[in-house]
CSV table of C-alpha atoms in Angstrom, one decimal:
chain,number,residue,atom,x,y,z
A,575,MET,CA,-78.3,6.7,-5.6
A,576,ARG,CA,-78.9,7.2,-9.6
A,577,LYS,CA,-76.0,4.1,-11.5
A,578,PRO,CA,-73.8,5.9,-14.3
A,579,VAL,CA,-74.8,4.3,-17.9
A,580,ILE,CA,-70.4,3.0,-17.9
A,581,ASP,CA,-67.8,1.5,-14.6
A,582,TYR,CA,-65.4,3.5,-15.6
A,583,ARG,CA,-63.7,1.6,-12.5
A,584,THR,CA,-63.0,-0.7,-15.3
A,585,PHE,CA,-61.0,1.8,-17.8
A,586,ARG,CA,-57.2,1.8,-18.9
A,587,LEU,CA,-55.7,3.0,-21.4
A,588,SER,CA,-54.7,0.4,-23.1
A,589,LYS,CA,-58.8,0.7,-23.9
A,590,LEU,CA,-59.7,3.8,-25.3
A,591,ASN,CA,-60.0,3.4,-28.7
A,592,ASP,CA,-63.4,1.0,-27.3
A,593,PRO,CA,-66.2,1.4,-28.0
A,594,GLU,CA,-67.1,1.7,-24.3
A,595,PHE,CA,-64.5,4.1,-24.3
A,596,SER,CA,-63.6,5.7,-26.9
A,597,HIS,CA,-65.3,8.9,-26.2
A,598,LEU,CA,-63.3,9.2,-23.9
A,599,LYS,CA,-61.1,10.9,-26.0
A,600,LEU,CA,-63.0,14.3,-26.9
A,601,LEU,CA,-61.6,15.3,-24.2
A,602,GLY,CA,-58.3,15.6,-25.8
A,603,GLY,CA,-59.8,18.5,-26.9
A,604,TRP,CA,-58.6,20.3,-23.8
A,605,LEU,CA,-55.2,19.6,-23.6
A,606,VAL,CA,-55.0,21.1,-27.0
A,607,TYR,CA,-56.9,24.3,-25.9
A,608,PHE,CA,-55.4,24.7,-24.1
A,609,ALA,CA,-51.9,24.3,-25.1
A,610,MET,CA,-52.5,26.8,-28.2
A,611,TYR,CA,-54.1,29.5,-25.4
A,612,PHE,CA,-51.2,29.3,-23.8
A,613,LEU,CA,-48.6,29.7,-27.2
A,614,THR,CA,-51.4,33.0,-28.0
A,615,GLU,CA,-51.2,34.8,-24.4
A,616,ASN,CA,-47.4,34.6,-24.2
A,617,LEU,CA,-45.9,34.2,-28.3
A,618,ILE,CA,-49.0,37.0,-29.7
A,619,PRO,CA,-47.5,40.2,-27.4
A,620,ALA,CA,-51.0,43.1,-26.0
A,621,GLU,CA,-49.0,45.4,-28.4
A,622,SER,CA,-50.1,43.9,-32.2
A,623,CYS,CA,-53.5,42.7,-30.4
A,624,HIS,CA,-56.8,45.3,-31.5
A,625,VAL,CA,-59.2,47.0,-28.7
A,626,ILE,CA,-62.8,45.6,-28.6
A,627,HIS,CA,-64.6,48.0,-27.8
A,628,CYS,CA,-67.7,49.0,-28.1
A,629,TRP,CA,-70.4,52.4,-26.5
A,630,ILE,CA,-72.4,49.8,-25.1
A,631,ASP,CA,-69.3,48.8,-22.7
A,632,ASP,CA,-69.1,52.5,-21.6
A,633,LEU,CA,-73.2,52.2,-20.0
A,634,ILE,CA,-71.9,48.7,-18.4
A,635,PRO,CA,-70.4,49.7,-15.1
A,636,PHE,CA,-67.8,47.8,-13.3
A,637,CYS,CA,-69.5,45.2,-10.6
A,638,GLU,CA,-67.2,43.1,-8.1
A,639,TRP,CA,-71.0,41.2,-7.5
A,640,PHE,CA,-71.2,40.2,-11.1
A,641,LEU,CA,-67.5,38.0,-10.5
A,642,ILE,CA,-69.3,34.9,-8.1
A,643,PRO,CA,-71.9,34.2,-11.4
A,644,TYR,CA,-68.6,34.1,-13.8
A,645,VAL,CA,-66.2,32.6,-11.4
A,646,PHE,CA,-69.6,30.1,-10.7
A,647,TRP,CA,-68.9,29.0,-14.7
A,648,TYR,CA,-66.2,27.1,-13.6
A,649,PHE,CA,-68.2,24.8,-11.2
A,650,LEU,CA,-70.7,25.1,-13.5
A,651,ILE,CA,-68.5,23.7,-16.9
A,652,VAL,CA,-66.9,20.1,-14.5
A,653,PHE,CA,-70.0,19.8,-12.9
A,654,THR,CA,-71.8,19.2,-16.2
A,655,LEU,CA,-68.8,17.5,-17.7
A,656,LEU,CA,-68.9,15.1,-15.0
A,657,TYR,CA,-72.7,14.5,-15.1
A,658,PHE,CA,-73.1,13.3,-19.6
A,659,LEU,CA,-69.6,11.3,-18.6
A,660,LEU,CA,-71.5,9.7,-16.1
A,661,TYR,CA,-75.6,9.5,-17.0
A,662,ASN,CA,-75.5,10.7,-21.1
A,663,VAL,CA,-72.4,9.1,-22.8
A,664,GLU,CA,-74.2,10.6,-26.5
A,665,GLY,CA,-74.9,14.0,-24.6
A,666,PHE,CA,-71.5,13.8,-23.5
A,667,LYS,CA,-69.9,13.9,-27.0
A,668,ARG,CA,-72.1,16.6,-28.7
A,669,PHE,CA,-71.5,18.7,-25.8
A,670,GLN,CA,-67.9,18.0,-26.2
A,671,ILE,CA,-68.2,18.0,-29.6
A,672,PHE,CA,-70.2,22.0,-29.2
A,673,ILE,CA,-67.0,22.7,-27.2
A,674,ILE,CA,-64.6,21.9,-29.8
A,675,VAL,CA,-65.8,24.0,-32.6
A,676,THR,CA,-66.3,27.0,-30.2
A,677,GLN,CA,-62.2,26.6,-29.5
A,678,VAL,CA,-61.1,26.2,-32.6
A,679,VAL,CA,-62.8,28.8,-34.3
A,680,ALA,CA,-62.2,31.1,-31.2
A,681,MET,CA,-58.7,30.2,-31.1
A,682,ILE,CA,-58.1,31.1,-35.3
A,683,VAL,CA,-59.4,34.2,-34.6
A,684,TYR,CA,-57.5,35.3,-31.5
A,685,ILE,CA,-54.6,34.0,-33.8
A,686,VAL,CA,-55.7,35.9,-37.7
A,687,TYR,CA,-57.2,38.9,-35.9
A,688,PRO,CA,-55.2,39.2,-32.6
A,689,ASN,CA,-56.9,41.0,-30.6
A,690,ARG,CA,-57.9,43.1,-26.7
A,691,GLN,CA,-59.7,45.5,-24.6
A,692,ASP,CA,-58.6,48.3,-22.2
A,693,MET,CA,-61.8,48.7,-20.0
A,694,ARG,CA,-60.0,47.1,-17.1
A,695,PRO,CA,-60.4,49.5,-14.3
A,696,GLU,CA,-57.2,50.7,-12.6
A,697,VAL,CA,-58.2,50.9,-9.5
A,698,PHE,CA,-61.2,49.6,-7.9
A,699,PRO,CA,-63.8,51.6,-7.0
A,700,ARG,CA,-65.1,49.6,-3.6
A,701,ASP,CA,-61.7,48.0,-1.6
A,702,ASN,CA,-62.7,44.6,-0.4
A,703,PHE,CA,-62.4,40.9,-1.2
A,704,LEU,CA,-64.6,41.1,-4.5
A,705,THR,CA,-62.7,43.3,-6.0
A,706,ALA,CA,-59.2,42.0,-4.5
A,707,CYS,CA,-60.3,38.7,-6.1
A,708,ILE,CA,-61.0,39.9,-9.2
A,709,GLY,CA,-57.5,42.3,-9.2
A,710,LEU,CA,-55.8,38.5,-8.5
A,711,LEU,CA,-58.3,36.7,-12.3
A,712,TYR,CA,-57.0,40.2,-13.6
A,713,ARG,CA,-53.0,38.7,-13.5
A,714,THR,CA,-53.6,35.8,-13.8
A,715,ASP,CA,-55.6,36.0,-16.8
A,716,THR,CA,-54.6,38.3,-19.4
A,717,ASN,CA,-56.4,41.3,-21.5
A,718,THR,CA,-56.0,39.8,-25.1
A,719,GLY,CA,-58.0,37.2,-27.2
A,720,VAL,CA,-61.1,38.0,-25.9
A,721,CYS,CA,-62.9,38.4,-29.2
A,722,PRO,CA,-65.2,36.4,-28.9
A,723,SER,CA,-65.3,35.7,-25.6
A,724,LEU,CA,-65.7,31.6,-24.4
A,725,HIS,CA,-66.5,31.7,-20.6
A,726,VAL,CA,-70.1,32.5,-22.3
A,727,ALA,CA,-69.8,30.5,-26.4
A,728,TYR,CA,-69.2,27.4,-23.4
A,729,SER,CA,-72.4,28.6,-20.9
A,730,ILE,CA,-74.7,28.6,-24.0
A,731,GLY,CA,-73.1,25.3,-24.3
A,732,ILE,CA,-74.3,24.6,-20.9
A,733,ALA,CA,-78.2,25.8,-22.0
A,734,SER,CA,-78.2,24.2,-25.0
A,735,ALA,CA,-77.4,20.2,-23.2
A,736,TRP,CA,-78.9,20.6,-20.2
A,737,LEU,CA,-82.1,22.3,-22.1
A,738,LYS,CA,-82.1,18.6,-24.4
A,739,GLU,CA,-81.8,16.6,-21.3
A,740,LYS,CA,-84.8,14.5,-20.0
A,741,ASP,CA,-83.8,13.0,-16.7
A,742,VAL,CA,-83.2,16.9,-15.4
A,743,SER,CA,-86.2,18.6,-13.1
A,744,LYS,CA,-88.1,22.3,-15.6
A,745,TRP,CA,-86.3,23.8,-12.5
A,746,PHE,CA,-83.5,22.9,-12.7
A,747,LYS,CA,-82.9,23.6,-15.9
A,748,ALA,CA,-84.5,26.7,-15.3
A,749,PHE,CA,-81.6,27.3,-13.1
A,750,ILE,CA,-79.2,26.5,-15.8
A,751,VAL,CA,-80.9,29.2,-18.2
A,752,PHE,CA,-81.0,32.3,-15.6
A,753,SER,CA,-76.8,30.4,-14.1
A,754,ALA,CA,-75.7,31.3,-17.7
A,755,ILE,CA,-77.6,34.3,-18.8
A,756,LEU,CA,-76.1,36.1,-15.3
A,757,ILE,CA,-72.6,34.7,-17.0
A,758,CYS,CA,-72.5,36.6,-19.9
A,759,LEU,CA,-73.9,39.3,-17.8
A,760,ALA,CA,-70.6,38.3,-15.4
A,761,THR,CA,-68.0,38.6,-18.5
A,762,MET,CA,-69.5,42.8,-19.5
A,763,PHE,CA,-69.4,43.4,-15.6
A,764,ILE,CA,-66.9,42.3,-14.2
A,765,LYS,CA,-64.8,44.7,-17.3
A,766,GLN,CA,-63.4,40.6,-18.6
A,767,HIS,CA,-64.9,41.2,-21.8
A,768,SER,CA,-66.6,43.2,-24.1
A,769,ALA,CA,-70.5,43.6,-25.3
A,770,VAL,CA,-68.7,43.0,-28.7
A,771,ASP,CA,-67.0,39.9,-27.5
A,772,PHE,CA,-70.2,38.5,-26.0
A,773,PHE,CA,-72.1,39.5,-29.9
A,774,ALA,CA,-69.1,38.0,-31.3
A,775,ALA,CA,-69.9,34.3,-29.7
A,776,LEU,CA,-73.6,34.1,-30.4
A,777,PRO,CA,-72.3,32.8,-34.5
A,778,VAL,CA,-69.8,30.7,-32.9
A,779,CYS,CA,-72.6,28.9,-30.7
A,780,LEU,CA,-74.6,28.6,-33.7
A,781,LEU,CA,-72.1,26.8,-35.7
A,782,ALA,CA,-71.4,24.7,-32.5
A,783,GLU,CA,-74.5,23.8,-32.3
A,784,ALA,CA,-75.5,22.6,-36.1
A,785,ILE,CA,-72.4,20.1,-35.8
A,786,ALA,CA,-73.0,19.2,-33.0
A,787,TYR,CA,-76.7,19.0,-32.5
A,788,GLY,CA,-78.2,19.7,-35.6
A,789,LYS,CA,-78.1,16.7,-37.3
A,790,ASP,CA,-79.9,14.4,-35.2
A,791,TYR,CA,-81.7,17.0,-33.1
A,792,TRP,CA,-82.4,19.7,-34.3
A,793,LEU,CA,-83.7,18.5,-38.0
A,794,VAL,CA,-85.5,15.4,-37.1
A,795,ARG,CA,-87.7,17.3,-35.2
A,796,PHE,CA,-87.9,20.6,-37.8
A,797,ARG,CA,-89.2,16.8,-40.0
A,798,ALA,CA,-91.5,15.5,-37.1
A,799,LYS,CA,-93.5,18.9,-37.1
A,800,ALA,CA,-93.4,19.2,-41.0
A,801,LYS,CA,-95.6,16.2,-41.1
A,802,LYS,CA,-97.5,17.1,-38.5
A,803,VAL,CA,-98.6,19.9,-40.7
C-alpha cells in the first residue's frame, strides 16, 4: 500500500500554521463557498433572476440516465481531494486554488447578475428510480445560480489536475477525462444547466488554470519548448 507523504494522524488544530499542515487551510474555501451558496440561494428571489437559455438547449432531450455521471461527480471530487492530500500536496494546493478561483468568480456573477434556468420538465417522460432521484435533486437544489456552471468548472479542474499527475497511468487519465466529459454533458441532459452555463464556465476555468498552474507549470513548459526551437 502506498504511503502518504504526510502523516495526518499527528495533526492538531494548533499545528494548522505549521508548514507541514498549512495547506489544509485551503479547505476553508469550501466553508466560505457553502456559506455564500446558502445566502445566494435563500436571499436572491427567483423572480429577480435573469433566465438563461439558448437554442442548443432545445436540441438536448431530457435523459435520466445522465444522472449517473452527474452524481458520480460528487465521489470524483472527494476522491481527487483525498488523493492529492495524501500523495501530492503541491498538486492539492494547485487543485484547491483552481477550485477557489472558480467559486469566487461564480459567486460574484451570481450576485451581480442573478440567473436561473426554467428547463426542468414539469412532468417526467418516464417514471422510474432515476427520475425519482432527479425529482429529489430538483427539490433540494434550486434552479437559480446556474451560470457559470460550477459542476462543469470543477469537472474540468479535476481533469486538469489528474492530467498533470505523474504517478497514474494513461488509462486512468483517459477514464478521468471521459468522466469529466460525461459529467459536463449530464448537467444539460438532466436539465440542471443550460448550454450557456457550460460555455460560460470555460473562460472561468482558463482564468483558474492560469492562476493555479500558469507560472509554475505552463510557463516552464513554454520556455522549455522555446529553447528547443
